[in-house]
PDB file of C-alpha atoms in Angstrom:
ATOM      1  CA  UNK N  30       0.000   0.000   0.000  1.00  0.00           C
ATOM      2  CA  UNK N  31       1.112   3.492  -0.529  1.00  0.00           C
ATOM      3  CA  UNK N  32       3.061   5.168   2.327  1.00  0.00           C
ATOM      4  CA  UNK N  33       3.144   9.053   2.560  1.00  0.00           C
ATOM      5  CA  UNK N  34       5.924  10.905   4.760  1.00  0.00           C
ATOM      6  CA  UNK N  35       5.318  13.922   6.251  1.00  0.00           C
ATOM      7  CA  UNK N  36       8.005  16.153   8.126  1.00  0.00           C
ATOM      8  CA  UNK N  37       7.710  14.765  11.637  1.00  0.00           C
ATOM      9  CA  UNK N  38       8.286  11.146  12.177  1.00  0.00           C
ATOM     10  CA  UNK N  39       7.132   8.361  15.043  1.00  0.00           C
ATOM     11  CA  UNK N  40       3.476   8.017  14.328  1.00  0.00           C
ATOM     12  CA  UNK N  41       1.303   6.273  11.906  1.00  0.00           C
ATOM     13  CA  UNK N  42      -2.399   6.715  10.839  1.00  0.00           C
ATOM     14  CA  UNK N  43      -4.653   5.377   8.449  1.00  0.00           C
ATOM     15  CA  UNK N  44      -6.768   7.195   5.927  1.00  0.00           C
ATOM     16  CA  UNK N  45      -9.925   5.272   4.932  1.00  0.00           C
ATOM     17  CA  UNK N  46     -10.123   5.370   0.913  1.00  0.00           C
ATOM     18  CA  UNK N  47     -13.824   4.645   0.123  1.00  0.00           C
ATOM     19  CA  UNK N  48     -13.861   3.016  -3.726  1.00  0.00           C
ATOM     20  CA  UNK N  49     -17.306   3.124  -3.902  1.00  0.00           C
ATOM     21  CA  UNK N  50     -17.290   6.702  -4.078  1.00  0.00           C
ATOM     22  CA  UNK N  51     -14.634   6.857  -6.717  1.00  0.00           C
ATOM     23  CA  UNK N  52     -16.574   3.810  -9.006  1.00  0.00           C
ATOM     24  CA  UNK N  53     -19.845   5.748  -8.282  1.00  0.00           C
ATOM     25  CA  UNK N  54     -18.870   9.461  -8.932  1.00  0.00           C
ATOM     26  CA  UNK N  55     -16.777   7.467 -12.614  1.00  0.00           C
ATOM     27  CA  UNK N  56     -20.193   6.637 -13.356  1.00  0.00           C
ATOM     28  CA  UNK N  57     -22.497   9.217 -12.448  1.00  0.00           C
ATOM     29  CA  UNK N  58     -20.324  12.554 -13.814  1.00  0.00           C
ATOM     30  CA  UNK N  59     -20.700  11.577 -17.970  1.00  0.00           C
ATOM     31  CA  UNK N  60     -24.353  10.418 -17.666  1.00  0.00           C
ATOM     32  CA  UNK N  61     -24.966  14.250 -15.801  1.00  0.00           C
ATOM     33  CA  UNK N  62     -22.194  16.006 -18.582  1.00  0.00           C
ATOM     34  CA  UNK N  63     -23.939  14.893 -21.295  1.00  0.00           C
ATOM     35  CA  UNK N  64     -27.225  15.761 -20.672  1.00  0.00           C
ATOM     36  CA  UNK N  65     -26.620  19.244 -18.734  1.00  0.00           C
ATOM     37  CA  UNK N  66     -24.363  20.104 -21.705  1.00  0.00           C
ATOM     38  CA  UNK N  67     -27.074  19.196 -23.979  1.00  0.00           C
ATOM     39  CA  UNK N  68     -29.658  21.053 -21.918  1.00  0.00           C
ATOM     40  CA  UNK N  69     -27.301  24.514 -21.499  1.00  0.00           C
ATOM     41  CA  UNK N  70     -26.732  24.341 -25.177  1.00  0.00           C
ATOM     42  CA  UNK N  71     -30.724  24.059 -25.531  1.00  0.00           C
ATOM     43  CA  UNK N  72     -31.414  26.736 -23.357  1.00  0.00           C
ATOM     44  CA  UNK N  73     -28.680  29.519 -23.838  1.00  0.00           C
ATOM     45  CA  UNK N  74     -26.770  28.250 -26.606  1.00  0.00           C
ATOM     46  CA  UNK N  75     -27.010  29.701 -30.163  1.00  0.00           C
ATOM     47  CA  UNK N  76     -24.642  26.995 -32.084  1.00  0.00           C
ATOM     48  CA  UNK N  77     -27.588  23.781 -32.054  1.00  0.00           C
ATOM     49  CA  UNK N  78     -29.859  23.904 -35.343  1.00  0.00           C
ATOM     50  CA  UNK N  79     -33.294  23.118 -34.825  1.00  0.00           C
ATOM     51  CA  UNK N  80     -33.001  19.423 -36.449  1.00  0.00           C
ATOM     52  CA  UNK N  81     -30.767  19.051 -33.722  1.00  0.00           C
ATOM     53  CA  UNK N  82     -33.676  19.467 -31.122  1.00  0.00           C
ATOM     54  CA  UNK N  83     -35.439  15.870 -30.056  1.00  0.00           C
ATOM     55  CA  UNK N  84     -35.253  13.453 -27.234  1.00  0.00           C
ATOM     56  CA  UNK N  85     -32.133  11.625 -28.481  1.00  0.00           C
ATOM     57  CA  UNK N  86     -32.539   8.631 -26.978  1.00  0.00           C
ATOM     58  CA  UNK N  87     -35.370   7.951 -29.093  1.00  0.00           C
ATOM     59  CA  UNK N  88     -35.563  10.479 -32.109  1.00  0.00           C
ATOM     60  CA  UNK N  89     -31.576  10.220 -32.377  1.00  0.00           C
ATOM     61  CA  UNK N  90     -31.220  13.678 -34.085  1.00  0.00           C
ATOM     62  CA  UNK N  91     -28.008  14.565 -32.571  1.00  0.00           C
ATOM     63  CA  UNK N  92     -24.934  12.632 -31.645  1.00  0.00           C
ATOM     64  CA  UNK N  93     -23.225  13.213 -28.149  1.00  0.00           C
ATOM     65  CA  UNK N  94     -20.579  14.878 -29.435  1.00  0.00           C
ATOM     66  CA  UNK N  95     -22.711  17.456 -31.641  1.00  0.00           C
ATOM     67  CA  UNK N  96     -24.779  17.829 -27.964  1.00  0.00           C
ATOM     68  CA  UNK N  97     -21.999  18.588 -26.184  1.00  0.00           C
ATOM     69  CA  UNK N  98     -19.895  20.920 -28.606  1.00  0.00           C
ATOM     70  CA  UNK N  99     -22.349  23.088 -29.870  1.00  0.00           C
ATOM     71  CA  UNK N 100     -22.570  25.869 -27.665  1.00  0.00           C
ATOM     72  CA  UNK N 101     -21.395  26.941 -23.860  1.00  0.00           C
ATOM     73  CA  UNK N 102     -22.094  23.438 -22.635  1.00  0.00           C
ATOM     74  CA  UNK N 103     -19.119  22.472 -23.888  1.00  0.00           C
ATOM     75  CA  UNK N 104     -16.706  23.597 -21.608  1.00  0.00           C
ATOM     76  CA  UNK N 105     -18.780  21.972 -18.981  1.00  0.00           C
ATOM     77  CA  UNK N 106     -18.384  18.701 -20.686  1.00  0.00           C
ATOM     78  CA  UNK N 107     -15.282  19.373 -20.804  1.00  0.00           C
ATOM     79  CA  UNK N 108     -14.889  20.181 -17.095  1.00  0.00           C
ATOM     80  CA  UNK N 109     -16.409  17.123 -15.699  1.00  0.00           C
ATOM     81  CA  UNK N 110     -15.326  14.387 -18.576  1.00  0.00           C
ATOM     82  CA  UNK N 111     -11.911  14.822 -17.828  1.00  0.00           C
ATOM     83  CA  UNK N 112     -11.879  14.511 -13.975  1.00  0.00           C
ATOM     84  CA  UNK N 113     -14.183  11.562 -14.548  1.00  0.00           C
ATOM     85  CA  UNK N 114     -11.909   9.839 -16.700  1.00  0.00           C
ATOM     86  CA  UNK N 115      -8.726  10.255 -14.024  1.00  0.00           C
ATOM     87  CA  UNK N 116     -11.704   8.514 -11.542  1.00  0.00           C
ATOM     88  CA  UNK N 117     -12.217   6.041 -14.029  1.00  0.00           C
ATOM     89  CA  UNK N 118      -8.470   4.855 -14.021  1.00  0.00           C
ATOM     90  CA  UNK N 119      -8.926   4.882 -10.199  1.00  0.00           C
ATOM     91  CA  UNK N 120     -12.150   2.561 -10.342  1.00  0.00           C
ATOM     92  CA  UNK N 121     -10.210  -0.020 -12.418  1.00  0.00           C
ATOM     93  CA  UNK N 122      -6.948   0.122 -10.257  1.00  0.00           C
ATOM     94  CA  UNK N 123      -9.415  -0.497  -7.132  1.00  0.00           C
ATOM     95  CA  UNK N 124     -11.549  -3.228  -9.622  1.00  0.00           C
ATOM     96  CA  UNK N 125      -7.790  -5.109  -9.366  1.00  0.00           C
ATOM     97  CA  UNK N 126      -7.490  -5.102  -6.053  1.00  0.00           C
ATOM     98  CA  UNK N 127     -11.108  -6.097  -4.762  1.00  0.00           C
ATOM     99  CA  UNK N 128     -10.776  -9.040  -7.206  1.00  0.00           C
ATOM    100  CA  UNK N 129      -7.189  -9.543  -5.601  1.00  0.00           C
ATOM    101  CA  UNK N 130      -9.330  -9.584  -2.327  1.00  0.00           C
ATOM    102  CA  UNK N 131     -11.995 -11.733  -3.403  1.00  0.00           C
ATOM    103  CA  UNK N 132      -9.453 -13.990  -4.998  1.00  0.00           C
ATOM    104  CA  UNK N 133     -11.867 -15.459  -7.956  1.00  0.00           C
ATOM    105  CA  UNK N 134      -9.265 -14.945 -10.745  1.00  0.00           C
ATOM    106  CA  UNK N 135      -5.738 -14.979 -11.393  1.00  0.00           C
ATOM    107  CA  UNK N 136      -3.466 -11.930 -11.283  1.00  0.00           C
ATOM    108  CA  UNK N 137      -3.298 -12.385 -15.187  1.00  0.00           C
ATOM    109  CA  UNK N 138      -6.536 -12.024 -15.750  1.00  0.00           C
ATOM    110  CA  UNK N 139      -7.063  -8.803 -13.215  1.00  0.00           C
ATOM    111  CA  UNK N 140      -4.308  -6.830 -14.581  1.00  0.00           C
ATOM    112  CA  UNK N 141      -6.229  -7.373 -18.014  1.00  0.00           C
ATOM    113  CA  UNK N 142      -9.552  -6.383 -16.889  1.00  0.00           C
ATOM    114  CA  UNK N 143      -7.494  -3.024 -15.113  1.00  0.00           C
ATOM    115  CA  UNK N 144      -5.377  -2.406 -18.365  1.00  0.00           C
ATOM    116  CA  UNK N 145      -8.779  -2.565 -20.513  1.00  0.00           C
ATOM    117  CA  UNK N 146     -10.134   0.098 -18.357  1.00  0.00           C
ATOM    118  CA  UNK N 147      -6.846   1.883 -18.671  1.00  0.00           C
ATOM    119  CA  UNK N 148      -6.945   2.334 -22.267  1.00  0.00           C
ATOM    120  CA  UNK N 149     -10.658   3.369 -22.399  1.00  0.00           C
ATOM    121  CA  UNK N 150     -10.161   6.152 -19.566  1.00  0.00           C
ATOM    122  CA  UNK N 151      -6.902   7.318 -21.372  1.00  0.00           C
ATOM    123  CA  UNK N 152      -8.389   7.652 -24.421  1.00  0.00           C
ATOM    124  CA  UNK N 153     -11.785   9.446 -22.943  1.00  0.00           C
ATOM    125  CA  UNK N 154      -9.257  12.415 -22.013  1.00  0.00           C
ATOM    126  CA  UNK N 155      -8.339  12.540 -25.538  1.00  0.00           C
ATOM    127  CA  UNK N 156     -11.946  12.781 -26.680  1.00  0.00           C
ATOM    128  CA  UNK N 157     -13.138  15.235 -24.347  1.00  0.00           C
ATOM    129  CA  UNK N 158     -10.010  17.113 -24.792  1.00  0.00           C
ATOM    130  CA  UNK N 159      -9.809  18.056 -28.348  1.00  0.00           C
ATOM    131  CA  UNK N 160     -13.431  17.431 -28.847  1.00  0.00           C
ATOM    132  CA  UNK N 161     -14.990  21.374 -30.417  1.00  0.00           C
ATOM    133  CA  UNK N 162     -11.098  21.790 -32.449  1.00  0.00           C
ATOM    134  CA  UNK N 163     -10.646  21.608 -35.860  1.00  0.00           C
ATOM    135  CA  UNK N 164      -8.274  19.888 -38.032  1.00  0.00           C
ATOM    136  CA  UNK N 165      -7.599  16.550 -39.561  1.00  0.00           C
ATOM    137  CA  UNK N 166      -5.209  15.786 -36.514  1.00  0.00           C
ATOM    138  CA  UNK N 167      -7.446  16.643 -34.002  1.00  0.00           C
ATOM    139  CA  UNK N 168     -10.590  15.147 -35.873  1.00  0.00           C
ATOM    140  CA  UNK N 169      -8.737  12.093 -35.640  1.00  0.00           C
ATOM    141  CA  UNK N 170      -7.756  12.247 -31.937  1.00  0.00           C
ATOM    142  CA  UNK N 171     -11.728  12.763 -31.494  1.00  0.00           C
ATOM    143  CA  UNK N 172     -12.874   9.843 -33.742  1.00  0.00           C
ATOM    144  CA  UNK N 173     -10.317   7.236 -32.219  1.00  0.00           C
ATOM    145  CA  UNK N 174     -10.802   8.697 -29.229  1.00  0.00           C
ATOM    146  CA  UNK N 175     -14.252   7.553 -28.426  1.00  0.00           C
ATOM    147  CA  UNK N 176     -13.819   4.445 -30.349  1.00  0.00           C
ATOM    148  CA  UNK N 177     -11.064   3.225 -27.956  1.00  0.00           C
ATOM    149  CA  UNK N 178     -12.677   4.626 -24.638  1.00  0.00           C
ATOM    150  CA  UNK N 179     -15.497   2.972 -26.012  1.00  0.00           C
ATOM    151  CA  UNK N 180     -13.828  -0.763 -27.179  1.00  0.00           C
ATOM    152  CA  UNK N 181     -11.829  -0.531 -24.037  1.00  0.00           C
ATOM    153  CA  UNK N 182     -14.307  -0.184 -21.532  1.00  0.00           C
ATOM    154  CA  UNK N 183     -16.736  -1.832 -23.078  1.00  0.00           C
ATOM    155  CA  UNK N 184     -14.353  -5.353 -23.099  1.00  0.00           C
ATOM    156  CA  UNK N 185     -12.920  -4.467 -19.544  1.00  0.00           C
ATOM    157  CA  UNK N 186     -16.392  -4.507 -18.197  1.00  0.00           C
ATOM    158  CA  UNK N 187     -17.224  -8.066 -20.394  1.00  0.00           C
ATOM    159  CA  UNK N 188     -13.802  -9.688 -18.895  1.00  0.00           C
ATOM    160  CA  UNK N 189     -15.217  -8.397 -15.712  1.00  0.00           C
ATOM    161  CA  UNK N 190     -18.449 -10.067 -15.581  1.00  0.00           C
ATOM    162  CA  UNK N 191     -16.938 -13.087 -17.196  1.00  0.00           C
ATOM    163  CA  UNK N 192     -14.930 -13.289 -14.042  1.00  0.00           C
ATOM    164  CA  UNK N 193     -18.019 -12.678 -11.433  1.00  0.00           C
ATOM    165  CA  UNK N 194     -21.170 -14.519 -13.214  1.00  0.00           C
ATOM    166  CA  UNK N 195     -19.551 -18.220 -11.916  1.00  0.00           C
ATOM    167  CA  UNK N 196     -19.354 -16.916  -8.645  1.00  0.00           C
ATOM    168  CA  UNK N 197     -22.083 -15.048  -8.229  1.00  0.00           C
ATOM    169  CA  UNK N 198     -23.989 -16.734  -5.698  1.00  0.00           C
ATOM    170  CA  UNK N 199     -21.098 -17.593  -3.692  1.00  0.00           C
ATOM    171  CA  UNK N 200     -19.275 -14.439  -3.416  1.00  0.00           C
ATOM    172  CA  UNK N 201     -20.033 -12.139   0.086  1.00  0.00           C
ATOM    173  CA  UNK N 202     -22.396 -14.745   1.281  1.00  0.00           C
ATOM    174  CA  UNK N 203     -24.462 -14.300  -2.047  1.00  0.00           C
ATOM    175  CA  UNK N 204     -25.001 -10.680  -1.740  1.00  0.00           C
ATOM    176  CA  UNK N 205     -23.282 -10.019  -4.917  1.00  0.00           C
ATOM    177  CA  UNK N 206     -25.884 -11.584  -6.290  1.00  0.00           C
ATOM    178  CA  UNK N 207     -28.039  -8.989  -7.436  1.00  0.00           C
ATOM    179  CA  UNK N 208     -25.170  -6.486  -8.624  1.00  0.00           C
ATOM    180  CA  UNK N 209     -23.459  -9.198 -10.740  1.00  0.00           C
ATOM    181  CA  UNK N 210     -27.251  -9.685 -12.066  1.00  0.00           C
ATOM    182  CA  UNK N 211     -27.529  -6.350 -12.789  1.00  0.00           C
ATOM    183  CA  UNK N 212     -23.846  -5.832 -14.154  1.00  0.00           C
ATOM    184  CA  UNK N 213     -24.725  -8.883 -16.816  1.00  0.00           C
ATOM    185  CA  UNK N 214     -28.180  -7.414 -17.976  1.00  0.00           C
ATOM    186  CA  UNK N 215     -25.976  -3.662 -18.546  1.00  0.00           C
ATOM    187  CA  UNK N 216     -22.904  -5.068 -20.107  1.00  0.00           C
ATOM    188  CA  UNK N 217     -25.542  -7.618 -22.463  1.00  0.00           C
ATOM    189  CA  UNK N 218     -27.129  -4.614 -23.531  1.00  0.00           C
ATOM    190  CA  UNK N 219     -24.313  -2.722 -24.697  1.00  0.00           C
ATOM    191  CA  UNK N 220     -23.082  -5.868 -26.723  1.00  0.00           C
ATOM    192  CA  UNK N 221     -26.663  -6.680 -28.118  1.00  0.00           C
ATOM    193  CA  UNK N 222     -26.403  -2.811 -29.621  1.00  0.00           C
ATOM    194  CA  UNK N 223     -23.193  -3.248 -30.833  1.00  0.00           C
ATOM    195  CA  UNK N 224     -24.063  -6.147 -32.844  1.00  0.00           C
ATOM    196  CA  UNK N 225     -26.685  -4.127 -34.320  1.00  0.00           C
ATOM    197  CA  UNK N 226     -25.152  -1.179 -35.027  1.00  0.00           C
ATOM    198  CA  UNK N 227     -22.389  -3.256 -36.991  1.00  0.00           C
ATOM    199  CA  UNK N 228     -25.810  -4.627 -39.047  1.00  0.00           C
ATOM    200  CA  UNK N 229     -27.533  -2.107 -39.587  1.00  0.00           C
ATOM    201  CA  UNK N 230     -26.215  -0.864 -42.987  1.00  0.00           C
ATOM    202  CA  UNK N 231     -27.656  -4.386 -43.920  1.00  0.00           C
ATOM    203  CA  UNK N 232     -30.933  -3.493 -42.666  1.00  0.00           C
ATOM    204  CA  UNK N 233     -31.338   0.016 -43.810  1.00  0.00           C
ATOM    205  CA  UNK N 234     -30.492   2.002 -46.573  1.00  0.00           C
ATOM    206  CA  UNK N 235     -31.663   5.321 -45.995  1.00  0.00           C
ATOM    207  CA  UNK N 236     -28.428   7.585 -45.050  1.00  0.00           C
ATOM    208  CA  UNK N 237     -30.572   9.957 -42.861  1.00  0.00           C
ATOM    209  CA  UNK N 238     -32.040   6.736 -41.067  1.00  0.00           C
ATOM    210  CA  UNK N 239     -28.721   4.869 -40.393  1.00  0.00           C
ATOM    211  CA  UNK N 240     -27.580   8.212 -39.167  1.00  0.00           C
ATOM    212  CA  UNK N 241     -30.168   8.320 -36.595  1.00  0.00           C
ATOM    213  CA  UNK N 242     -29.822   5.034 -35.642  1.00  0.00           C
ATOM    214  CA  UNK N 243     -25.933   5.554 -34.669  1.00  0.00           C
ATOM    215  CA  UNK N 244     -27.036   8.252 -32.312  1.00  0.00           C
ATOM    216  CA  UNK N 245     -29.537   6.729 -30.784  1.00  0.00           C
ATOM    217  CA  UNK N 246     -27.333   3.414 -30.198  1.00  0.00           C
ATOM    218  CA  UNK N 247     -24.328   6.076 -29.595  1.00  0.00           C
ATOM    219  CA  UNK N 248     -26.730   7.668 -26.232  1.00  0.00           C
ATOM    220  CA  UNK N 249     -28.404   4.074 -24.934  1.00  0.00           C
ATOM    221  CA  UNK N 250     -24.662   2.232 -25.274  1.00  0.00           C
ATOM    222  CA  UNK N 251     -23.047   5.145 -23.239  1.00  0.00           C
ATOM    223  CA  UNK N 252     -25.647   4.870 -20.296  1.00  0.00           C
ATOM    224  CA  UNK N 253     -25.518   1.431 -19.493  1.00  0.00           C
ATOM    225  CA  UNK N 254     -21.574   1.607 -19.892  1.00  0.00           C
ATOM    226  CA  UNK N 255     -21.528   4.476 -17.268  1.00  0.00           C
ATOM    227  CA  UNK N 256     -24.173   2.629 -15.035  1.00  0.00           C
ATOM    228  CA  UNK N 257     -22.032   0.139 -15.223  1.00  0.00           C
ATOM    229  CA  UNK N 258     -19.585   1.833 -12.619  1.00  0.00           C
ATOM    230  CA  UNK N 259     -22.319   2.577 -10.759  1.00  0.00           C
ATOM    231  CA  UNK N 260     -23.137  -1.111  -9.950  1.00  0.00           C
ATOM    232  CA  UNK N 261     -19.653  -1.118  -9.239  1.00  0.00           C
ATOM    233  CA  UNK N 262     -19.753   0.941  -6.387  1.00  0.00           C
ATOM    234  CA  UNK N 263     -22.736  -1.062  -5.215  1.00  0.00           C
ATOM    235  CA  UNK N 264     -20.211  -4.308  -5.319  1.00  0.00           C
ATOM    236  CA  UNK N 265     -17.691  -2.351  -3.261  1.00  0.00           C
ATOM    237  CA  UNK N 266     -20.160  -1.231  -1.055  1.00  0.00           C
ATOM    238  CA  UNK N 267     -21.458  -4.550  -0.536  1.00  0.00           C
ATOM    239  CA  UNK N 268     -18.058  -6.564   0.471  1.00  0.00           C
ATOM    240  CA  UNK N 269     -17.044  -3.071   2.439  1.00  0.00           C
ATOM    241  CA  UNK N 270     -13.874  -3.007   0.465  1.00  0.00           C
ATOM    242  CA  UNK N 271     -11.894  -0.243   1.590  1.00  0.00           C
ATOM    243  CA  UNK N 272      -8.002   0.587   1.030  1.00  0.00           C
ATOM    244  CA  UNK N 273      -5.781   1.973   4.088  1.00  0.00           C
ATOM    245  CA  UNK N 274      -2.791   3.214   3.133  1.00  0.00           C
ATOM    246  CA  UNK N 275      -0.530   3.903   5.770  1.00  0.00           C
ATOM    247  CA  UNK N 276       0.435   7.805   6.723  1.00  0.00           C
ATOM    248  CA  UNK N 277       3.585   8.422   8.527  1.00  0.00           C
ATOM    249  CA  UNK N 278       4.031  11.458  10.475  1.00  0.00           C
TER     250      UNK N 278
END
């Protein structure tokens, strides 16, 4: 465990790190930036057209990234993606270690699930960072970006559930049992709509159609992905997994 040193030695202490706070807040901050960023830019921005108006989990009018960078909302976006993303990297170190604790996998297999995570959260900061620039290098730094926040999280959270489902009953006296449930219904979803949207130009041919069908798989794939975290929290909370590092002073 980490050890800090401060000036004057011969005592210790222990500071209680809570996880579940970190997992939940990873979760909770881009579900709330993307829809207050949507909402200022509805409200006070001038930058959304009005085709870009609708409920887009259902009318899928507007991508997140056209909601979040058209207008003032952006730098909100801005200002909560990228602390979320340095909590994300957090989550997945702590993910490690509570499977370390539960011992249910090898340390193989945990360091995978954490370096997963890794590459999705790294590549999140890229997205939100040079998401509103212009330029081919930037445009690319935005499109693979998302693509490998979303690919890496996205197969992070599958290795993760992989891991739990065998154990589910037997883990914490069976009171994982309903998180692991829920985890497997949220990370089933965002597969089943990544299956479709890799179909759907088989399906449809209307441009303006497969269009809106991106965006609307592009908003329900990112909220089960972030509610994801959110169960994990619940999972921490449940086994009261805690970290106490050692303070020297």
């Amino acid at each position: 465990q980490p050890e800090f040193r401060h000036t004057h030695p011969g005592s210790r202490h222990h500071v209680v790190i809570r996880p579940a706070t970190t997992a939940f807040l990873a979760g909770a901050i881009p579900i709330a930036a993307a829809h207050v960023a949507y909402l200022i830019n509805l409200t006070v921005g001038t930058g959304l057209d009005p085709q870009y108006i609708c409920m887009p989990h259902t009318d899928g009018c507007v991508s997140i990234r056209r909601a979040a960078r058209s207008g003032p909302g952006l730098h909100l976006f801005r200002a909560l993606v990228l602390p979320s993303a340095v909590l994300l990297l957090f989550s997945w170190e702590y993910v490690r270690e509570w499977l370390g604790d539960l011992e249910i996998c090898s340390r193989r297999r945990a360091w995978l699930i954490t370096g997963l995570g890794y590459i999705g959260a790294i590549f999140l900061i890229f997205y939100a960072t040079w998401l509103g620039t212009e330029g081919d290098w930037y445009r690319w730094l935005r499109r693979y970006g998302v693509i490998f926040y979303f690919s890496g999280t996205a197969m992070a959270q599958l290795l993760l559930v992989w891991t739990l489902w065998p154990k589910r009953r037997q883990l914490a006296a069976g009171r994982l049992l309903t998180p692991i449930t829920v985890l497997t219904a949220l990370v089933s979803v965002q597969w089943a709509l990544g299956v479709f949207s890799a179909l759907k130009r088989l399906i449809f041919e209307n441009p303006e159609t497969i269009d809106r069908i991106e965006n609307i798989i592009e908003w329900c794939y990112a909220l089960p992905m972030a509610t994801c975290f959110i169960v994990i929290a619940w999972m921490f909370r449940q086994t009261d997994f805690r970290l106490k590092p050692e303070i020297s002073v």
